[in-house]
mmCIF file with all atom_site columns, C-alpha atoms in Angstrom:
data_model
loop_
_atom_site.group_PDB
_atom_site.id
_atom_site.type_symbol
_atom_site.label_atom_id
_atom_site.label_alt_id
_atom_site.label_comp_id
_atom_site.label_asym_id
_atom_site.label_entity_id
_atom_site.label_seq_id
_atom_site.pdbx_PDB_ins_code
_atom_site.Cartn_x
_atom_site.Cartn_y
_atom_site.Cartn_z
_atom_site.occupancy
_atom_site.B_iso_or_equiv
_atom_site.pdbx_formal_charge
_atom_site.auth_seq_id
_atom_site.auth_comp_id
_atom_site.auth_asym_id
_atom_site.auth_atom_id
_atom_site.pdbx_PDB_model_num
ATOM 1   C CA . MET A 1 1   ? 0.000   0.000  0.000   1.00 0.00 ? 723 MET A CA 1
ATOM 2   C CA . ILE A 1 2   ? 2.863   2.363  0.805   1.00 0.00 ? 724 ILE A CA 1
ATOM 3   C CA . LYS A 1 3   ? 4.469   1.501  -2.532  1.00 0.00 ? 725 LYS A CA 1
ATOM 4   C CA . ILE A 1 4   ? 1.317   2.437  -4.435  1.00 0.00 ? 726 ILE A CA 1
ATOM 5   C CA . GLY A 1 5   ? 1.062   5.725  -2.549  1.00 0.00 ? 727 GLY A CA 1
ATOM 6   C CA . PHE A 1 6   ? 4.724   6.449  -3.264  1.00 0.00 ? 728 PHE A CA 1
ATOM 7   C CA . LEU A 1 7   ? 4.198   5.719  -6.978  1.00 0.00 ? 729 LEU A CA 1
ATOM 8   C CA . VAL A 1 8   ? 1.179   8.028  -7.124  1.00 0.00 ? 730 VAL A CA 1
ATOM 9   C CA . VAL A 1 9   ? 3.134   10.856 -5.461  1.00 0.00 ? 731 VAL A CA 1
ATOM 10  C CA . LEU A 1 10  ? 6.108   10.250 -7.765  1.00 0.00 ? 732 LEU A CA 1
ATOM 11  C CA . LEU A 1 11  ? 3.932   10.306 -10.890 1.00 0.00 ? 733 LEU A CA 1
ATOM 12  C CA . PHE A 1 12  ? 2.224   13.485 -9.686  1.00 0.00 ? 734 PHE A CA 1
ATOM 13  C CA . CYS A 1 13  ? 5.569   15.197 -9.176  1.00 0.00 ? 735 CYS A CA 1
ATOM 14  C CA . LEU A 1 14  ? 6.861   14.106 -12.590 1.00 0.00 ? 736 LEU A CA 1
ATOM 15  C CA . CYS A 1 15  ? 3.693   15.105 -14.464 1.00 0.00 ? 737 CYS A CA 1
ATOM 16  C CA . ARG A 1 16  ? 3.216   18.436 -12.747 1.00 0.00 ? 738 ARG A CA 1
ATOM 17  C CA . GLY A 1 17  ? 4.243   21.338 -14.998 1.00 0.00 ? 739 GLY A CA 1
ATOM 18  C CA . GLU A 1 18  ? 6.088   24.250 -13.492 1.00 0.00 ? 740 GLU A CA 1
ATOM 19  C CA . SER A 1 19  ? 5.002   27.802 -14.091 1.00 0.00 ? 741 SER A CA 1
ATOM 20  C CA . CYS A 1 20  ? 7.346   30.426 -15.426 1.00 0.00 ? 742 CYS A CA 1
ATOM 21  C CA . LEU A 1 21  ? 8.127   32.971 -12.723 1.00 0.00 ? 743 LEU A CA 1
ATOM 22  C CA . ASN A 1 22  ? 9.042   36.570 -13.610 1.00 0.00 ? 744 ASN A CA 1
ATOM 23  C CA . PRO A 1 23  ? 9.220   36.038 -17.382 1.00 0.00 ? 745 PRO A CA 1
ATOM 24  C CA . VAL A 1 24  ? 11.655  38.179 -19.345 1.00 0.00 ? 746 VAL A CA 1
ATOM 25  C CA . ILE A 1 25  ? 10.770  38.475 -23.029 1.00 0.00 ? 747 ILE A CA 1
ATOM 26  C CA . ALA A 1 26  ? 12.425  39.906 -26.123 1.00 0.00 ? 748 ALA A CA 1
ATOM 27  C CA . PRO A 1 27  ? 9.680   40.148 -28.778 1.00 0.00 ? 749 PRO A CA 1
ATOM 28  C CA . SER A 1 28  ? 9.825   41.005 -32.458 1.00 0.00 ? 750 SER A CA 1
ATOM 29  C CA . THR A 1 29  ? 6.739   41.509 -34.617 1.00 0.00 ? 751 THR A CA 1
ATOM 30  C CA . TYR A 1 30  ? 5.773   41.569 -38.284 1.00 0.00 ? 752 TYR A CA 1
ATOM 31  C CA . THR A 1 31  ? 2.546   42.592 -40.003 1.00 0.00 ? 753 THR A CA 1
ATOM 32  C CA . THR A 1 32  ? 1.572   42.720 -43.658 1.00 0.00 ? 754 THR A CA 1
ATOM 33  C CA . SER A 1 33  ? 2.032   46.166 -45.150 1.00 0.00 ? 755 SER A CA 1
ATOM 34  C CA . ASP A 1 34  ? 1.124   45.562 -48.822 1.00 0.00 ? 756 ASP A CA 1
ATOM 35  C CA . ALA A 1 35  ? -2.416  44.434 -49.654 1.00 0.00 ? 757 ALA A CA 1
ATOM 36  C CA . VAL A 1 36  ? -1.779  44.470 -53.399 1.00 0.00 ? 758 VAL A CA 1
ATOM 37  C CA . ILE A 1 37  ? 0.190   41.212 -53.428 1.00 0.00 ? 759 ILE A CA 1
ATOM 38  C CA . SER A 1 38  ? -1.558  39.366 -50.569 1.00 0.00 ? 760 SER A CA 1
ATOM 39  C CA . SER A 1 39  ? -5.107  38.286 -49.840 1.00 0.00 ? 761 SER A CA 1
ATOM 40  C CA . GLU A 1 40  ? -4.954  38.639 -46.043 1.00 0.00 ? 762 GLU A CA 1
ATOM 41  C CA . SER A 1 41  ? -3.049  40.593 -43.418 1.00 0.00 ? 763 SER A CA 1
ATOM 42  C CA . VAL A 1 42  ? -0.620  38.368 -41.543 1.00 0.00 ? 764 VAL A CA 1
ATOM 43  C CA . PHE A 1 43  ? 0.574   38.989 -37.983 1.00 0.00 ? 765 PHE A CA 1
ATOM 44  C CA . ILE A 1 44  ? 3.668   37.244 -36.603 1.00 0.00 ? 766 ILE A CA 1
ATOM 45  C CA . VAL A 1 45  ? 5.096   37.532 -33.083 1.00 0.00 ? 767 VAL A CA 1
ATOM 46  C CA . GLU A 1 46  ? 8.434   35.910 -32.331 1.00 0.00 ? 768 GLU A CA 1
ATOM 47  C CA . LEU A 1 47  ? 9.910   36.060 -28.875 1.00 0.00 ? 769 LEU A CA 1
ATOM 48  C CA . SER A 1 48  ? 12.619  34.798 -26.595 1.00 0.00 ? 770 SER A CA 1
ATOM 49  C CA . LEU A 1 49  ? 11.472  33.792 -23.135 1.00 0.00 ? 771 LEU A CA 1
ATOM 50  C CA . THR A 1 50  ? 13.571  33.286 -20.037 1.00 0.00 ? 772 THR A CA 1
ATOM 51  C CA . CYS A 1 51  ? 12.114  32.468 -16.643 1.00 0.00 ? 773 CYS A CA 1
ATOM 52  C CA . ALA A 1 52  ? 13.593  33.514 -13.307 1.00 0.00 ? 774 ALA A CA 1
ATOM 53  C CA . ASN A 1 53  ? 13.136  29.988 -11.952 1.00 0.00 ? 775 ASN A CA 1
ATOM 54  C CA . GLY A 1 54  ? 14.931  28.408 -14.945 1.00 0.00 ? 776 GLY A CA 1
ATOM 55  C CA . VAL A 1 55  ? 11.908  26.641 -16.422 1.00 0.00 ? 777 VAL A CA 1
ATOM 56  C CA . GLN A 1 56  ? 12.407  25.802 -20.090 1.00 0.00 ? 778 GLN A CA 1
ATOM 57  C CA . SER A 1 57  ? 10.008  24.698 -22.830 1.00 0.00 ? 779 SER A CA 1
ATOM 58  C CA . VAL A 1 58  ? 6.898   26.242 -21.325 1.00 0.00 ? 780 VAL A CA 1
ATOM 59  C CA . ALA A 1 59  ? 3.691   25.439 -23.197 1.00 0.00 ? 781 ALA A CA 1
ATOM 60  C CA . LEU A 1 60  ? 2.180   28.779 -24.220 1.00 0.00 ? 782 LEU A CA 1
ATOM 61  C CA . TYR A 1 61  ? -1.109  29.893 -25.728 1.00 0.00 ? 783 TYR A CA 1
ATOM 62  C CA . ALA A 1 62  ? -1.939  33.297 -27.201 1.00 0.00 ? 784 ALA A CA 1
ATOM 63  C CA . ASP A 1 63  ? -5.174  35.280 -27.060 1.00 0.00 ? 785 ASP A CA 1
ATOM 64  C CA . VAL A 1 64  ? -5.870  38.080 -29.547 1.00 0.00 ? 786 VAL A CA 1
ATOM 65  C CA . ASN A 1 65  ? -9.222  39.851 -29.277 1.00 0.00 ? 787 ASN A CA 1
ATOM 66  C CA . GLY A 1 66  ? -10.901 36.753 -27.845 1.00 0.00 ? 788 GLY A CA 1
ATOM 67  C CA . ARG A 1 67  ? -9.398  34.304 -30.348 1.00 0.00 ? 789 ARG A CA 1
ATOM 68  C CA . GLN A 1 68  ? -6.913  31.748 -29.039 1.00 0.00 ? 790 GLN A CA 1
ATOM 69  C CA . PHE A 1 69  ? -3.939  30.375 -30.930 1.00 0.00 ? 791 PHE A CA 1
ATOM 70  C CA . PRO A 1 70  ? -1.309  27.787 -30.003 1.00 0.00 ? 792 PRO A CA 1
ATOM 71  C CA . VAL A 1 71  ? 2.219   29.132 -29.665 1.00 0.00 ? 793 VAL A CA 1
ATOM 72  C CA . THR A 1 72  ? 4.883   27.052 -31.363 1.00 0.00 ? 794 THR A CA 1
ATOM 73  C CA . ARG A 1 73  ? 8.271   26.426 -29.815 1.00 0.00 ? 795 ARG A CA 1
ATOM 74  C CA . GLY A 1 74  ? 11.355  27.009 -31.890 1.00 0.00 ? 796 GLY A CA 1
ATOM 75  C CA . GLN A 1 75  ? 14.302  24.679 -32.197 1.00 0.00 ? 797 GLN A CA 1
ATOM 76  C CA . ASP A 1 76  ? 16.310  26.856 -29.855 1.00 0.00 ? 798 ASP A CA 1
ATOM 77  C CA . VAL A 1 77  ? 15.421  26.759 -26.167 1.00 0.00 ? 799 VAL A CA 1
ATOM 78  C CA . GLY A 1 78  ? 13.238  29.665 -25.143 1.00 0.00 ? 800 GLY A CA 1
ATOM 79  C CA . LYS A 1 79  ? 12.204  30.696 -28.690 1.00 0.00 ? 801 LYS A CA 1
ATOM 80  C CA . TYR A 1 80  ? 8.482   30.914 -29.477 1.00 0.00 ? 802 TYR A CA 1
ATOM 81  C CA . GLN A 1 81  ? 6.284   32.085 -32.356 1.00 0.00 ? 803 GLN A CA 1
ATOM 82  C CA . VAL A 1 82  ? 2.598   32.724 -32.900 1.00 0.00 ? 804 VAL A CA 1
ATOM 83  C CA . SER A 1 83  ? 0.916   33.873 -36.091 1.00 0.00 ? 805 SER A CA 1
ATOM 84  C CA . TRP A 1 84  ? -2.575  34.556 -37.363 1.00 0.00 ? 806 TRP A CA 1
ATOM 85  C CA . SER A 1 85  ? -4.221  36.216 -40.348 1.00 0.00 ? 807 SER A CA 1
ATOM 86  C CA . LEU A 1 86  ? -7.266  38.368 -41.015 1.00 0.00 ? 808 LEU A CA 1
ATOM 87  C CA . PRO A 1 87  ? -8.897  39.665 -44.188 1.00 0.00 ? 809 PRO A CA 1
ATOM 88  C CA . HIS A 1 88  ? -7.586  43.144 -44.992 1.00 0.00 ? 810 HIS A CA 1
ATOM 89  C CA . LYS A 1 89  ? -10.935 44.798 -44.268 1.00 0.00 ? 811 LYS A CA 1
ATOM 90  C CA . GLN A 1 90  ? -11.068 43.258 -40.784 1.00 0.00 ? 812 GLN A CA 1
ATOM 91  C CA . ALA A 1 91  ? -7.418  44.021 -39.988 1.00 0.00 ? 813 ALA A CA 1
ATOM 92  C CA . SER A 1 92  ? -7.791  47.670 -39.124 1.00 0.00 ? 814 SER A CA 1
ATOM 93  C CA . SER A 1 93  ? -4.745  49.724 -38.295 1.00 0.00 ? 815 SER A CA 1
ATOM 94  C CA . GLY A 1 94  ? -3.875  50.099 -34.639 1.00 0.00 ? 816 GLY A CA 1
ATOM 95  C CA . THR A 1 95  ? -2.331  48.209 -31.762 1.00 0.00 ? 817 THR A CA 1
ATOM 96  C CA . TYR A 1 96  ? -3.251  44.584 -31.129 1.00 0.00 ? 818 TYR A CA 1
ATOM 97  C CA . GLN A 1 97  ? -2.595  43.210 -27.655 1.00 0.00 ? 819 GLN A CA 1
ATOM 98  C CA . VAL A 1 98  ? -1.431  39.594 -27.692 1.00 0.00 ? 820 VAL A CA 1
ATOM 99  C CA . LYS A 1 99  ? -1.865  37.966 -24.278 1.00 0.00 ? 821 LYS A CA 1
ATOM 100 C CA . PHE A 1 100 ? 0.243   34.889 -23.570 1.00 0.00 ? 822 PHE A CA 1
ATOM 101 C CA . PHE A 1 101 ? -0.953  32.222 -21.134 1.00 0.00 ? 823 PHE A CA 1
ATOM 102 C CA . ASP A 1 102 ? 0.706   29.158 -19.661 1.00 0.00 ? 824 ASP A CA 1
ATOM 103 C CA . GLU A 1 103 ? -1.254  25.900 -19.364 1.00 0.00 ? 825 GLU A CA 1
ATOM 104 C CA . GLU A 1 104 ? -2.750  26.743 -15.978 1.00 0.00 ? 826 GLU A CA 1
ATOM 105 C CA . SER A 1 105 ? -4.011  30.211 -16.865 1.00 0.00 ? 827 SER A CA 1
ATOM 106 C CA . TYR A 1 106 ? -5.109  29.046 -20.330 1.00 0.00 ? 828 TYR A CA 1
ATOM 107 C CA . SER A 1 107 ? -7.324  26.356 -18.826 1.00 0.00 ? 829 SER A CA 1
ATOM 108 C CA . ALA A 1 108 ? -8.807  28.982 -16.496 1.00 0.00 ? 830 ALA A CA 1
ATOM 109 C CA . LEU A 1 109 ? -9.438  31.223 -19.519 1.00 0.00 ? 831 LEU A CA 1
ATOM 110 C CA . ARG A 1 110 ? -11.197 28.447 -21.440 1.00 0.00 ? 832 ARG A CA 1
ATOM 111 C CA . LYS A 1 111 ? -13.270 27.559 -18.381 1.00 0.00 ? 833 LYS A CA 1
ATOM 112 C CA . ALA A 1 112 ? -14.343 31.187 -17.982 1.00 0.00 ? 834 ALA A CA 1
ATOM 113 C CA . GLN A 1 113 ? -15.320 31.335 -21.656 1.00 0.00 ? 835 GLN A CA 1
ATOM 114 C CA . ARG A 1 114 ? -17.368 28.139 -21.401 1.00 0.00 ? 836 ARG A CA 1
ATOM 115 C CA . ASN A 1 115 ? -19.197 29.456 -18.337 1.00 0.00 ? 837 ASN A CA 1
ATOM 116 C CA . ASN A 1 116 ? -19.721 32.949 -19.836 1.00 0.00 ? 838 ASN A CA 1
ATOM 117 C CA . GLU A 1 117 ? -17.711 34.530 -17.045 1.00 0.00 ? 839 GLU A CA 1
ATOM 118 C CA . ASP A 1 118 ? -15.537 37.642 -17.210 1.00 0.00 ? 840 ASP A CA 1
ATOM 119 C CA . VAL A 1 119 ? -12.267 36.657 -18.896 1.00 0.00 ? 841 VAL A CA 1
ATOM 120 C CA . ASP A 1 120 ? -10.554 39.961 -18.034 1.00 0.00 ? 842 ASP A CA 1
ATOM 121 C CA . ILE A 1 121 ? -9.968  38.822 -14.442 1.00 0.00 ? 843 ILE A CA 1
ATOM 122 C CA . ILE A 1 122 ? -7.614  36.074 -15.679 1.00 0.00 ? 844 ILE A CA 1
ATOM 123 C CA . LYS A 1 123 ? -4.128  37.528 -15.787 1.00 0.00 ? 845 LYS A CA 1
ATOM 124 C CA . PRO A 1 124 ? -1.859  36.492 -18.646 1.00 0.00 ? 846 PRO A CA 1
ATOM 125 C CA . LEU A 1 125 ? 1.714   35.400 -18.079 1.00 0.00 ? 847 LEU A CA 1
ATOM 126 C CA . PHE A 1 126 ? 2.765   38.410 -20.189 1.00 0.00 ? 848 PHE A CA 1
ATOM 127 C CA . SER A 1 127 ? 1.510   40.376 -23.177 1.00 0.00 ? 849 SER A CA 1
ATOM 128 C CA . VAL A 1 128 ? 2.999   41.869 -26.336 1.00 0.00 ? 850 VAL A CA 1
ATOM 129 C CA . ASN A 1 129 ? 1.612   44.825 -28.286 1.00 0.00 ? 851 ASN A CA 1
ATOM 130 C CA . VAL A 1 130 ? 1.671   44.512 -32.075 1.00 0.00 ? 852 VAL A CA 1
ATOM 131 C CA . ASP A 1 131 ? 1.492   47.785 -33.996 1.00 0.00 ? 853 ASP A CA 1
ATOM 132 C CA . HIS A 1 132 ? -0.277  47.303 -37.337 1.00 0.00 ? 854 HIS A CA 1
ATOM 133 C CA . ARG A 1 133 ? -0.179  50.357 -39.588 1.00 0.00 ? 855 ARG A CA 1
ATOM 134 C CA . GLY A 1 134 ? -2.682  48.900 -42.028 1.00 0.00 ? 856 GLY A CA 1
ATOM 135 C CA . ALA A 1 135 ? -2.116  47.405 -45.451 1.00 0.00 ? 857 ALA A CA 1
ATOM 136 C CA . TRP A 1 136 ? -1.470  49.578 -48.500 1.00 0.00 ? 858 TRP A CA 1
ATOM 137 C CA . ASN A 1 137 ? -4.004  48.898 -51.253 1.00 0.00 ? 859 ASN A CA 1
ATOM 138 C CA . GLY A 1 138 ? -2.018  50.499 -54.057 1.00 0.00 ? 860 GLY A CA 1
ATOM 139 C CA . PRO A 1 139 ? -2.387  53.865 -55.763 1.00 0.00 ? 861 PRO A CA 1
ATOM 140 C CA . TRP A 1 140 ? -5.836  55.317 -56.368 1.00 0.00 ? 862 TRP A CA 1
ATOM 141 C CA . VAL A 1 141 ? -5.105  55.480 -60.093 1.00 0.00 ? 863 VAL A CA 1
ATOM 142 C CA . SER A 1 142 ? -3.215  52.652 -61.745 1.00 0.00 ? 864 SER A CA 1
ATOM 143 C CA . THR A 1 143 ? -0.014  53.493 -63.571 1.00 0.00 ? 865 THR A CA 1
ATOM 144 C CA . GLU A 1 144 ? -1.462  52.333 -66.900 1.00 0.00 ? 866 GLU A CA 1
ATOM 145 C CA . VAL A 1 145 ? -4.317  54.834 -66.687 1.00 0.00 ? 867 VAL A CA 1
ATOM 146 C CA . LEU A 1 146 ? -1.923  57.592 -65.637 1.00 0.00 ? 868 LEU A CA 1
ATOM 147 C CA . ALA A 1 147 ? 0.436   56.836 -68.562 1.00 0.00 ? 869 ALA A CA 1
ATOM 148 C CA . ALA A 1 148 ? -2.483  56.832 -71.019 1.00 0.00 ? 870 ALA A CA 1
ATOM 149 C CA . ALA A 1 149 ? -3.750  60.191 -69.683 1.00 0.00 ? 871 ALA A CA 1
ATOM 150 C CA . ILE A 1 150 ? -0.274  61.760 -69.987 1.00 0.00 ? 872 ILE A CA 1
ATOM 151 C CA . GLY A 1 151 ? 0.034   60.362 -73.532 1.00 0.00 ? 873 GLY A CA 1
ATOM 152 C CA . ILE A 1 152 ? -3.314  61.874 -74.522 1.00 0.00 ? 874 ILE A CA 1
ATOM 153 C CA . LEU A 1 153 ? -2.312  65.244 -73.010 1.00 0.00 ? 875 LEU A CA 1
ATOM 154 C CA . VAL A 1 154 ? 1.024   65.242 -74.853 1.00 0.00 ? 876 VAL A CA 1
ATOM 155 C CA . TYR A 1 155 ? -0.753  64.378 -78.128 1.00 0.00 ? 877 TYR A CA 1
ATOM 156 C CA . TYR A 1 156 ? -3.335  67.133 -77.558 1.00 0.00 ? 878 TYR A CA 1
ATOM 157 C CA . PHE A 1 157 ? -0.701  69.798 -76.841 1.00 0.00 ? 879 PHE A CA 1
ATOM 158 C CA . ALA A 1 158 ? 1.419   68.671 -79.816 1.00 0.00 ? 880 ALA A CA 1
ATOM 159 C CA . PHE A 1 159 ? -1.590  68.709 -82.141 1.00 0.00 ? 881 PHE A CA 1
ATOM 160 C CA . SER A 1 160 ? -2.658  72.160 -80.800 1.00 0.00 ? 882 SER A CA 1
ATOM 161 C CA . ALA A 1 161 ? 0.841   73.547 -81.294 1.00 0.00 ? 883 ALA A CA 1
ATOM 162 C CA . LYS A 1 162 ? 0.981   72.128 -84.845 1.00 0.00 ? 884 LYS A CA 1
ATOM 163 C CA . SER A 1 163 ? -2.420  73.654 -85.649 1.00 0.00 ? 885 SER A CA 1
ATOM 164 C CA . THR A 1 164 ? -1.375  77.137 -84.418 1.00 0.00 ? 886 THR A CA 1
ATOM 165 C CA . ILE A 1 165 ? 1.922   76.987 -86.342 1.00 0.00 ? 887 ILE A CA 1
ATOM 166 C CA . GLN A 1 166 ? 0.192   75.971 -89.607 1.00 0.00 ? 888 GLN A CA 1
ATOM 167 C CA . ALA A 1 167 ? -2.557  78.551 -89.230 1.00 0.00 ? 889 ALA A CA 1
#
């Protein structure tokens, strides 16, 4: 009986995930800036994470405006990335707050969502602000139309000048 109890305690200790204490992050962000060559605006957040208690390979989840995304771990220890996309019309310019949760706080977030409770009381592990300046949709007038208009104007002025010289 003591052996079974010892095994249960040992398994609990081995399976228990540690939380990251006092996380220090170094984020870098990317957003789509040209809507002419892409169909959606893409947001990418890459970051390096170090924990004060030395925990490595923390499972992270990201929340952006109520939508959750899994965070992928990089090959290097402490490197993470999350990305998502939105249609250009929905991806308005401004600052997007990306909240990162560990497994414990993420499960509390999902539970609060299922029970229609206030999710703002659940504190993220850390958050990153992504500044999106909007996507450029190209010039108002295409270059072909502009070149044709200039060509017509040059022809008109040349024809007018020829007419006044011959008259």
